[in-house]
C-alpha positions as YAML, in Angstrom:
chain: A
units: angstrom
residues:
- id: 1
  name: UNK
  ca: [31.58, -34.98, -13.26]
- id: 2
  name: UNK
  ca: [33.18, -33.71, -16.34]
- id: 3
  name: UNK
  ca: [32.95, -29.62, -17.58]
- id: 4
  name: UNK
  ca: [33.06, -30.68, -21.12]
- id: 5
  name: UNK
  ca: [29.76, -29.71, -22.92]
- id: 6
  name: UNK
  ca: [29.45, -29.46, -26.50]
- id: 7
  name: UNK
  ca: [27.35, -27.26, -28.83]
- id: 8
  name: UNK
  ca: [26.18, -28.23, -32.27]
- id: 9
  name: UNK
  ca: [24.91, -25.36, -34.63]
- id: 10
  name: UNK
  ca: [22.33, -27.06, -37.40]
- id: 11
  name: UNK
  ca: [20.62, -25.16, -40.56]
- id: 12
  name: UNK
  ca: [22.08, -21.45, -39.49]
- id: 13
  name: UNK
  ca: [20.97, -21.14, -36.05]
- id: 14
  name: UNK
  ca: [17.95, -22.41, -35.82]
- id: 15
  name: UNK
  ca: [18.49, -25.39, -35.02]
- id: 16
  name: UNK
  ca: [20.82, -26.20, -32.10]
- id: 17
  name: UNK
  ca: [21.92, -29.22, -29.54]
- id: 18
  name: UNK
  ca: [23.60, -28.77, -26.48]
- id: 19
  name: UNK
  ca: [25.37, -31.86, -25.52]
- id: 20
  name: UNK
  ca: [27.08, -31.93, -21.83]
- id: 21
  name: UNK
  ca: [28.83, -34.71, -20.54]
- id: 22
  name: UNK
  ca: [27.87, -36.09, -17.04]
- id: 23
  name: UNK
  ca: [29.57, -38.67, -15.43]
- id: 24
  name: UNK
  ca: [27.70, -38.12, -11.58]
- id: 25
  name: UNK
  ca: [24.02, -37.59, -11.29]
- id: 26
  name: UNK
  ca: [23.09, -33.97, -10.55]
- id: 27
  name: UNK
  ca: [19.40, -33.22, -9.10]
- id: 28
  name: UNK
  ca: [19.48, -29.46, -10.35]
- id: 29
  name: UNK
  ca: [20.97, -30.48, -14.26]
- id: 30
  name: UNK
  ca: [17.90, -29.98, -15.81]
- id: 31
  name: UNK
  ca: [18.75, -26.18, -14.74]
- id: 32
  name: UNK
  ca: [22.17, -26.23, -15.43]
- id: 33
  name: UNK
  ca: [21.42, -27.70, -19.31]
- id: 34
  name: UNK
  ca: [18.72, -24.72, -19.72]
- id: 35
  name: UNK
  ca: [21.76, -21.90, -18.43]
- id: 36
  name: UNK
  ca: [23.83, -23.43, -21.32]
- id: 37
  name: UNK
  ca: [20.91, -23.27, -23.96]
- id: 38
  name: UNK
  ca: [20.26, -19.93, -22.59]
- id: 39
  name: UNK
  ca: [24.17, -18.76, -23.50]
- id: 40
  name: UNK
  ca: [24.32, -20.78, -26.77]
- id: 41
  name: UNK
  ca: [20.93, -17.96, -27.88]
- id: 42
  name: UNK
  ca: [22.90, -15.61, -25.96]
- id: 43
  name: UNK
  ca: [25.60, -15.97, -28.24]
- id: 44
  name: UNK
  ca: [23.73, -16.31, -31.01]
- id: 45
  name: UNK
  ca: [22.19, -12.75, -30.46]
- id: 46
  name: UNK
  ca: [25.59, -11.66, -30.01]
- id: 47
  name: UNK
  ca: [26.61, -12.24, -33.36]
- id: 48
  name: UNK
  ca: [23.76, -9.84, -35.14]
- id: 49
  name: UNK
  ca: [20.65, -12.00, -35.15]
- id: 50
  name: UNK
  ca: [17.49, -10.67, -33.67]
- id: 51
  name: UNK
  ca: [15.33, -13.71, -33.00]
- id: 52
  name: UNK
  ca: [16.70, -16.83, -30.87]
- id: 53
  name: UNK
  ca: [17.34, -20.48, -32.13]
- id: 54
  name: UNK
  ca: [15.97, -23.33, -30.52]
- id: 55
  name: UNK
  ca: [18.52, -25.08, -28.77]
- id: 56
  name: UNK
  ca: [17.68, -28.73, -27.65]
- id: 57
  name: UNK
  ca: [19.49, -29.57, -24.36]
- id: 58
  name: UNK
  ca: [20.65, -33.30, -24.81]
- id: 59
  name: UNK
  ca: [22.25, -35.01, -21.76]
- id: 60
  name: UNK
  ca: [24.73, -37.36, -22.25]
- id: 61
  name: UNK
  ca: [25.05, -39.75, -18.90]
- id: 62
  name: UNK
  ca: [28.07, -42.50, -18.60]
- id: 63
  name: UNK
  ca: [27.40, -42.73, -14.52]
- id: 64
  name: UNK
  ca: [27.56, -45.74, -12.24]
- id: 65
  name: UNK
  ca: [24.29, -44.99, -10.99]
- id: 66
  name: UNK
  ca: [21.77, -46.44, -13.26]
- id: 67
  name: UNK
  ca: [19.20, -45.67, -14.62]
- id: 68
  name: UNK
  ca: [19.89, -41.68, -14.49]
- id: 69
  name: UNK
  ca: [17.87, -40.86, -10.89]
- id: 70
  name: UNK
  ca: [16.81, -37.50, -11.52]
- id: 71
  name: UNK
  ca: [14.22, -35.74, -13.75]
- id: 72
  name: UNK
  ca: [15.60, -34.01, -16.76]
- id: 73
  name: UNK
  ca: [12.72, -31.13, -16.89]
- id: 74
  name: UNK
  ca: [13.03, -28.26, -15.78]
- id: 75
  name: UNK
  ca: [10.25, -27.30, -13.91]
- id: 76
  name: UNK
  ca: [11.28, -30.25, -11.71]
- id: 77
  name: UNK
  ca: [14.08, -28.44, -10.25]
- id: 78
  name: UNK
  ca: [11.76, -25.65, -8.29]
- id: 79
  name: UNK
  ca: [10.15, -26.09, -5.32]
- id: 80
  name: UNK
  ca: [6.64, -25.62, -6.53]
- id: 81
  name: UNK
  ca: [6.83, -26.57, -10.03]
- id: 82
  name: UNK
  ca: [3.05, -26.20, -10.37]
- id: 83
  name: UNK
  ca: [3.51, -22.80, -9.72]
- id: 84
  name: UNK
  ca: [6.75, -22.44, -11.95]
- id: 85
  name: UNK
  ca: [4.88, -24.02, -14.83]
- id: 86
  name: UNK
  ca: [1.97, -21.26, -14.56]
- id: 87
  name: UNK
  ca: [4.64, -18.61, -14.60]
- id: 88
  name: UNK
  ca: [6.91, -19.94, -17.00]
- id: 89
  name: UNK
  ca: [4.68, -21.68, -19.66]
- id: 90
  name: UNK
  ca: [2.52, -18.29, -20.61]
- id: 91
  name: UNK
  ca: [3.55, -14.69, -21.65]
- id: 92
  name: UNK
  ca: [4.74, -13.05, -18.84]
- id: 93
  name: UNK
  ca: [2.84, -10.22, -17.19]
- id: 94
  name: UNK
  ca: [3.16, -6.80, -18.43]
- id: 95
  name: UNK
  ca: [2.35, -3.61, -17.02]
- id: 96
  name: UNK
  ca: [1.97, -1.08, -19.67]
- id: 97
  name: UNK
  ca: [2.02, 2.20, -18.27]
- id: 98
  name: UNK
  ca: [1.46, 4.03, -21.28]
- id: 99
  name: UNK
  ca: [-2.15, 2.70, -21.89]
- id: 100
  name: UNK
  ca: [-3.35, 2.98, -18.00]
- id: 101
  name: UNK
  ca: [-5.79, 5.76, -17.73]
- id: 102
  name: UNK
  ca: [-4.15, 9.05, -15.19]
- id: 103
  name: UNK
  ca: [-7.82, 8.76, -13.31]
- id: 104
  name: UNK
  ca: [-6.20, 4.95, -12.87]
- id: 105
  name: UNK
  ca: [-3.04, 5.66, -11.71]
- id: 106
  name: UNK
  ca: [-3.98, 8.04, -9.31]
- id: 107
  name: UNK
  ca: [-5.87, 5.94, -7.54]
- id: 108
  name: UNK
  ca: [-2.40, 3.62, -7.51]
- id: 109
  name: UNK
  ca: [-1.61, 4.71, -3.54]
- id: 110
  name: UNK
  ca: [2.10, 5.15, -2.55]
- id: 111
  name: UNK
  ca: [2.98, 4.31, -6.25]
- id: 112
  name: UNK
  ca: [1.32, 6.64, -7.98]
- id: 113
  name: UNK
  ca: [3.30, 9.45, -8.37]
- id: 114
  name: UNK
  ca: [6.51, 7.22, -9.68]
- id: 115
  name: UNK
  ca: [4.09, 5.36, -12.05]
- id: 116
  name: UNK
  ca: [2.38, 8.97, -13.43]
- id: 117
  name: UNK
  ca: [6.10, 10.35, -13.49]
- id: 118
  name: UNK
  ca: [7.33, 7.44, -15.71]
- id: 119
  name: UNK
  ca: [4.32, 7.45, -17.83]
- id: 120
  name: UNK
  ca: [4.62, 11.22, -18.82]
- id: 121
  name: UNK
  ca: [8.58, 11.70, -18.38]
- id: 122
  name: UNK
  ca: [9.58, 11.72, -21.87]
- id: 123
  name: UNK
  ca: [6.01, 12.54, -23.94]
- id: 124
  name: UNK
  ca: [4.52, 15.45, -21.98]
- id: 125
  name: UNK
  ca: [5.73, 19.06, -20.64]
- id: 126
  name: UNK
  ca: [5.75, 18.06, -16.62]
- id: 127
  name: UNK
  ca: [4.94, 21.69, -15.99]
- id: 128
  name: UNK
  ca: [1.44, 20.31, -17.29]
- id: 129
  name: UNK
  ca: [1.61, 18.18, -14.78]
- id: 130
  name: UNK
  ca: [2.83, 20.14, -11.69]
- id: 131
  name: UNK
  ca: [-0.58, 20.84, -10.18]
- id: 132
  name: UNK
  ca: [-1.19, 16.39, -10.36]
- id: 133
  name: UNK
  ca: [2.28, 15.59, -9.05]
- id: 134
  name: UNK
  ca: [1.79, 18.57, -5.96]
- id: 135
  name: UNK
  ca: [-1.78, 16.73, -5.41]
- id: 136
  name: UNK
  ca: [-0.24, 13.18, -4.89]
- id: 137
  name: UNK
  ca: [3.09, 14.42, -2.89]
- id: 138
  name: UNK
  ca: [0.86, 15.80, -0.76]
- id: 139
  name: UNK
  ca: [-1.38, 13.11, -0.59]
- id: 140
  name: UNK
  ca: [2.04, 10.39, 0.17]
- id: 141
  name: UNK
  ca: [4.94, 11.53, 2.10]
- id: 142
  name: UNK
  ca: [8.32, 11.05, 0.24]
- id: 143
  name: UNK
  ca: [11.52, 10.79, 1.97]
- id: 144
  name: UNK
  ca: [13.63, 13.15, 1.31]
- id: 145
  name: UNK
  ca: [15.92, 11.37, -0.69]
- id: 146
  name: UNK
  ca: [13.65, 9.81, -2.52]
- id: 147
  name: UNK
  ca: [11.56, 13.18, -2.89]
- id: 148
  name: UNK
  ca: [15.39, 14.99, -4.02]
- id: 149
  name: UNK
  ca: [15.62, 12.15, -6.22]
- id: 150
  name: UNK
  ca: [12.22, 12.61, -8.49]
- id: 151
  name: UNK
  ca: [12.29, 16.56, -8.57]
- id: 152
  name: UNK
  ca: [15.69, 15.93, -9.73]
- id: 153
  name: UNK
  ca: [14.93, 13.13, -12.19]
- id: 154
  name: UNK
  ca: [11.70, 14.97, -14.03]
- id: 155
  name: UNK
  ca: [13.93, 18.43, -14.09]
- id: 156
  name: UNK
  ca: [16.60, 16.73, -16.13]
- id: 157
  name: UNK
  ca: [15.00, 13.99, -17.70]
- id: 158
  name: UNK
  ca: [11.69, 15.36, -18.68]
- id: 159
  name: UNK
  ca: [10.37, 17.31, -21.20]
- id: 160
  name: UNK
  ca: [9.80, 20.47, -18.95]
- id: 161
  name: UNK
  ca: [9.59, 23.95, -20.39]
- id: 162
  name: UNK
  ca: [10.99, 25.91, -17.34]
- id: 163
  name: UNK
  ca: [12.30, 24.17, -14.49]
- id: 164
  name: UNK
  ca: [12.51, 27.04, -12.58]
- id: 165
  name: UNK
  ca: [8.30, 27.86, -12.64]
- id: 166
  name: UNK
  ca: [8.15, 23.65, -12.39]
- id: 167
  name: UNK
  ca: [9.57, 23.95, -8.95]
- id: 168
  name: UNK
  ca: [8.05, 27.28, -7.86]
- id: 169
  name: UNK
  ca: [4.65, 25.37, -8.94]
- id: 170
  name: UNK
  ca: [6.00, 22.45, -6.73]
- id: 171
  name: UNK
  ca: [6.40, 24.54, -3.71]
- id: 172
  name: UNK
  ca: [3.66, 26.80, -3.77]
- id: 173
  name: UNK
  ca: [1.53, 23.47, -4.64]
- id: 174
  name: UNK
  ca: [2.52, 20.98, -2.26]
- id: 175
  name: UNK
  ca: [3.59, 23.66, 0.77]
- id: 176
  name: UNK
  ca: [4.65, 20.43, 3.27]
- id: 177
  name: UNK
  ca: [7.62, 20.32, 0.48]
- id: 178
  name: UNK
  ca: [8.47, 23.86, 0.03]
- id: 179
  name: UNK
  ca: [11.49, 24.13, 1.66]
- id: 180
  name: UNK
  ca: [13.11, 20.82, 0.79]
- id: 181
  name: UNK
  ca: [11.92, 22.37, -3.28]
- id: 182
  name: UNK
  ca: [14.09, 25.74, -2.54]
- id: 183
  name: UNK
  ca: [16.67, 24.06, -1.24]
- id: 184
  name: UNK
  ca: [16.55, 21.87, -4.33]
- id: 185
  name: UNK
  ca: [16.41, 24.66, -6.46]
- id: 186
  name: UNK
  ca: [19.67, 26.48, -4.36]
- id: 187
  name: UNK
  ca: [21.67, 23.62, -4.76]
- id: 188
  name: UNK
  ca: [21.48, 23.22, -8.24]
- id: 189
  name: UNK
  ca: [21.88, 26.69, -9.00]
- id: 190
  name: UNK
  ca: [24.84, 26.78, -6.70]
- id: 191
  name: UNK
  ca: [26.24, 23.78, -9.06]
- id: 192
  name: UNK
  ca: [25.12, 25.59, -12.12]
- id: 193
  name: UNK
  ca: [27.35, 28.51, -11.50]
- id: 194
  name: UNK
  ca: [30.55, 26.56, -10.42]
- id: 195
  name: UNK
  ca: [30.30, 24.42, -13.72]
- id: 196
  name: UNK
  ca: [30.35, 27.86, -15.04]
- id: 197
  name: UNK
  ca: [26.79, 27.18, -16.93]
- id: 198
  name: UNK
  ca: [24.56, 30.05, -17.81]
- id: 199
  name: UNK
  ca: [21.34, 28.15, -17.19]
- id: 200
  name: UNK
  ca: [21.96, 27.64, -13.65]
- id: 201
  name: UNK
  ca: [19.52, 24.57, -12.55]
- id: 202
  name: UNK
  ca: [18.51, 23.24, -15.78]
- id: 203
  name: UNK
  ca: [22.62, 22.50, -16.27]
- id: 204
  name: UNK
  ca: [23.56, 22.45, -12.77]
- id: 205
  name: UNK
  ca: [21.05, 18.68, -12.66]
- id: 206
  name: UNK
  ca: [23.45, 17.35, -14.72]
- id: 207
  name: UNK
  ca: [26.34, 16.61, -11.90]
- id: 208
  name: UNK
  ca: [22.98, 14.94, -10.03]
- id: 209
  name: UNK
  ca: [22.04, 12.88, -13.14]
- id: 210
  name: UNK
  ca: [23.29, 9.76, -12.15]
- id: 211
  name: UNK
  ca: [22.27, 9.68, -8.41]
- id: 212
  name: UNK
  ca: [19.14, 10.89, -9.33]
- id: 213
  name: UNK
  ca: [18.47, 8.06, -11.37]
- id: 214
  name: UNK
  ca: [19.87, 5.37, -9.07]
- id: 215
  name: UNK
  ca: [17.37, 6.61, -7.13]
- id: 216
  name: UNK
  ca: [14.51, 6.65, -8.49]
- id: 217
  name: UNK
  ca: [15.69, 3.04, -9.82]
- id: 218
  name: UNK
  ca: [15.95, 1.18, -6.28]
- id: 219
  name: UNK
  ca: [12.80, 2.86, -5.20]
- id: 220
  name: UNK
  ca: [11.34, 1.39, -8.39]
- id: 221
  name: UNK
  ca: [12.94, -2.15, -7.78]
- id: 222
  name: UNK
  ca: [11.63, -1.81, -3.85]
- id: 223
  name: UNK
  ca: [8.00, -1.54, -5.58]
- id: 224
  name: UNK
  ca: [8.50, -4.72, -7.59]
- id: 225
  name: UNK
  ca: [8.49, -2.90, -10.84]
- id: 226
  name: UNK
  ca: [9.96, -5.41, -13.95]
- id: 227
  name: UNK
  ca: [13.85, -4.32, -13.72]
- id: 228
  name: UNK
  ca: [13.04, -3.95, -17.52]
- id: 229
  name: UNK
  ca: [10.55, -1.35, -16.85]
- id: 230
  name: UNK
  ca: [13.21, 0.58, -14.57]
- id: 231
  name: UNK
  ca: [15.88, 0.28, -17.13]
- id: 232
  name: UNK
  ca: [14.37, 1.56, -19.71]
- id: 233
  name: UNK
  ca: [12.64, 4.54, -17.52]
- id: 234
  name: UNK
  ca: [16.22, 5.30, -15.65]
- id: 235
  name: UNK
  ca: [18.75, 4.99, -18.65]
- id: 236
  name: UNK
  ca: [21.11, 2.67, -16.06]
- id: 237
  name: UNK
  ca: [22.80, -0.30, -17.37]
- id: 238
  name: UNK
  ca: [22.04, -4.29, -16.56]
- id: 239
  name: UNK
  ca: [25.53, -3.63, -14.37]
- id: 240
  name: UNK
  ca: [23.74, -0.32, -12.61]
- id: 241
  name: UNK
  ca: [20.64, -1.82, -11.65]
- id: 242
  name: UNK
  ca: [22.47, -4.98, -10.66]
- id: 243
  name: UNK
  ca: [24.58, -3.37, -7.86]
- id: 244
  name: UNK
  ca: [21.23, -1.27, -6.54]
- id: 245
  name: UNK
  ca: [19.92, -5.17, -6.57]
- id: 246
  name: UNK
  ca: [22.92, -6.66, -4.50]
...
């Protein structure tokens, strides 16, 4: 088998040919010609554009084994390729969060409280919301990690008013969590003052920003949430949210 592959730019982009060289047979190639039309738009976007080129995967064969033995489409190369061909031959799902009723989410079970948190993170005052998030905390036990995590997450990255009434609201809400809340509210007040801020716990989140949000993140991921969705909702990079995936 020979690594050389060749790719032809036509009419600015928009037209392009991807042109390997294959001297063995190789059951998975279809696959392996779609990665290299995938980098050729790859590097296309990578140059300024913002819409991709179609890029027309041509295999060249000079083999002993003749004809070629294996299929050249790509679907071929899963298991189920009935199933890959629903999937991959429509517009993939969405989950819009922003449009789905609160009465909705609610009713959402052991993801309802991450799914009303992302929703109203960055559009609403989550003081608003203390007296829903209480309800559903005490309606689904959080580990404490994961529970540090959120109050942590919606104190630095929401739109909240006064995080000091959001977590006195918190604990005298959702009374199963007071104590883990105070000690919340300690610790970051404790890291406030050695960073030598004034506003105590709405400055002293900021040292917890990033664990807070890897948090949150691999919780989301857990839940099957689009790592799109979390990415966007977290702030982490592609490189982040690929370690939490490892």
């Amino acid at each position: 088998m020979r690594g050389n592959s060749h790719v032809r730019f036509l009419r600015e982009w928009a037209l392009a040919a991807c042109l390997p060289n294959q001297s063995r047979p190789e059951k998975l190639m279809a696959f392996r010609l779609m990665r290299y039309a995938v980098a050729a738009m790859q590097r296309h976007l990578e140059q300024g554009n913002d819409t991709l080129p179609v890029v027309i995967p041509l295999l060249f064969y000079q083999g002993e084994t003749s004809p070629y033995p294996y299929s050249t489409h790509c679907l071929d190369c899963f298991s189920d390729p009935e199933l890959a061909k629903s999937v991959y031959t429509q517009a993939f799902p969405l989950v819009d969060i922003t449009v789905i009723p609160d009465e909705e989410i609610v009713t959402h079970r052991h993801v309802a409280l991450m799914e009303l948190v992302m929703k109203h993170i960055r559009t609403r005052d989550m003081l608003e919301l203390s007296q829903e998030i209480a309800s559903l905390l005490n309606q689904w036990v959080l580990p404490p990690e994961l529970f540090r995590g959120l109050i942590c997450y919606i104190v630095e990255r929401g739109n909240t008013s006064d995080a000091t009434q959001f977590l006195h609201q918190i604990a005298e809400r959702a009374t199963d969590y007071r104590e883990g809340v105070m000690t919340i509210a300690e610790q970051l007040r404790q890291e406030g003052e050695k960073l030598g801020e004034q506003r105590g716990i709405e400055k002293g989140i900021e040292k917890g920003k990033a664990e807070s949000a890897r948090t949150i993140a691999r919780q989301l991921l857990a839940n099957g949430v689009d790592r799109a969705i979390v990415k966007m909702s977290t702030g982490l990079s592609d490189a982040e949210i690929n370690a939490l995936m490892d």
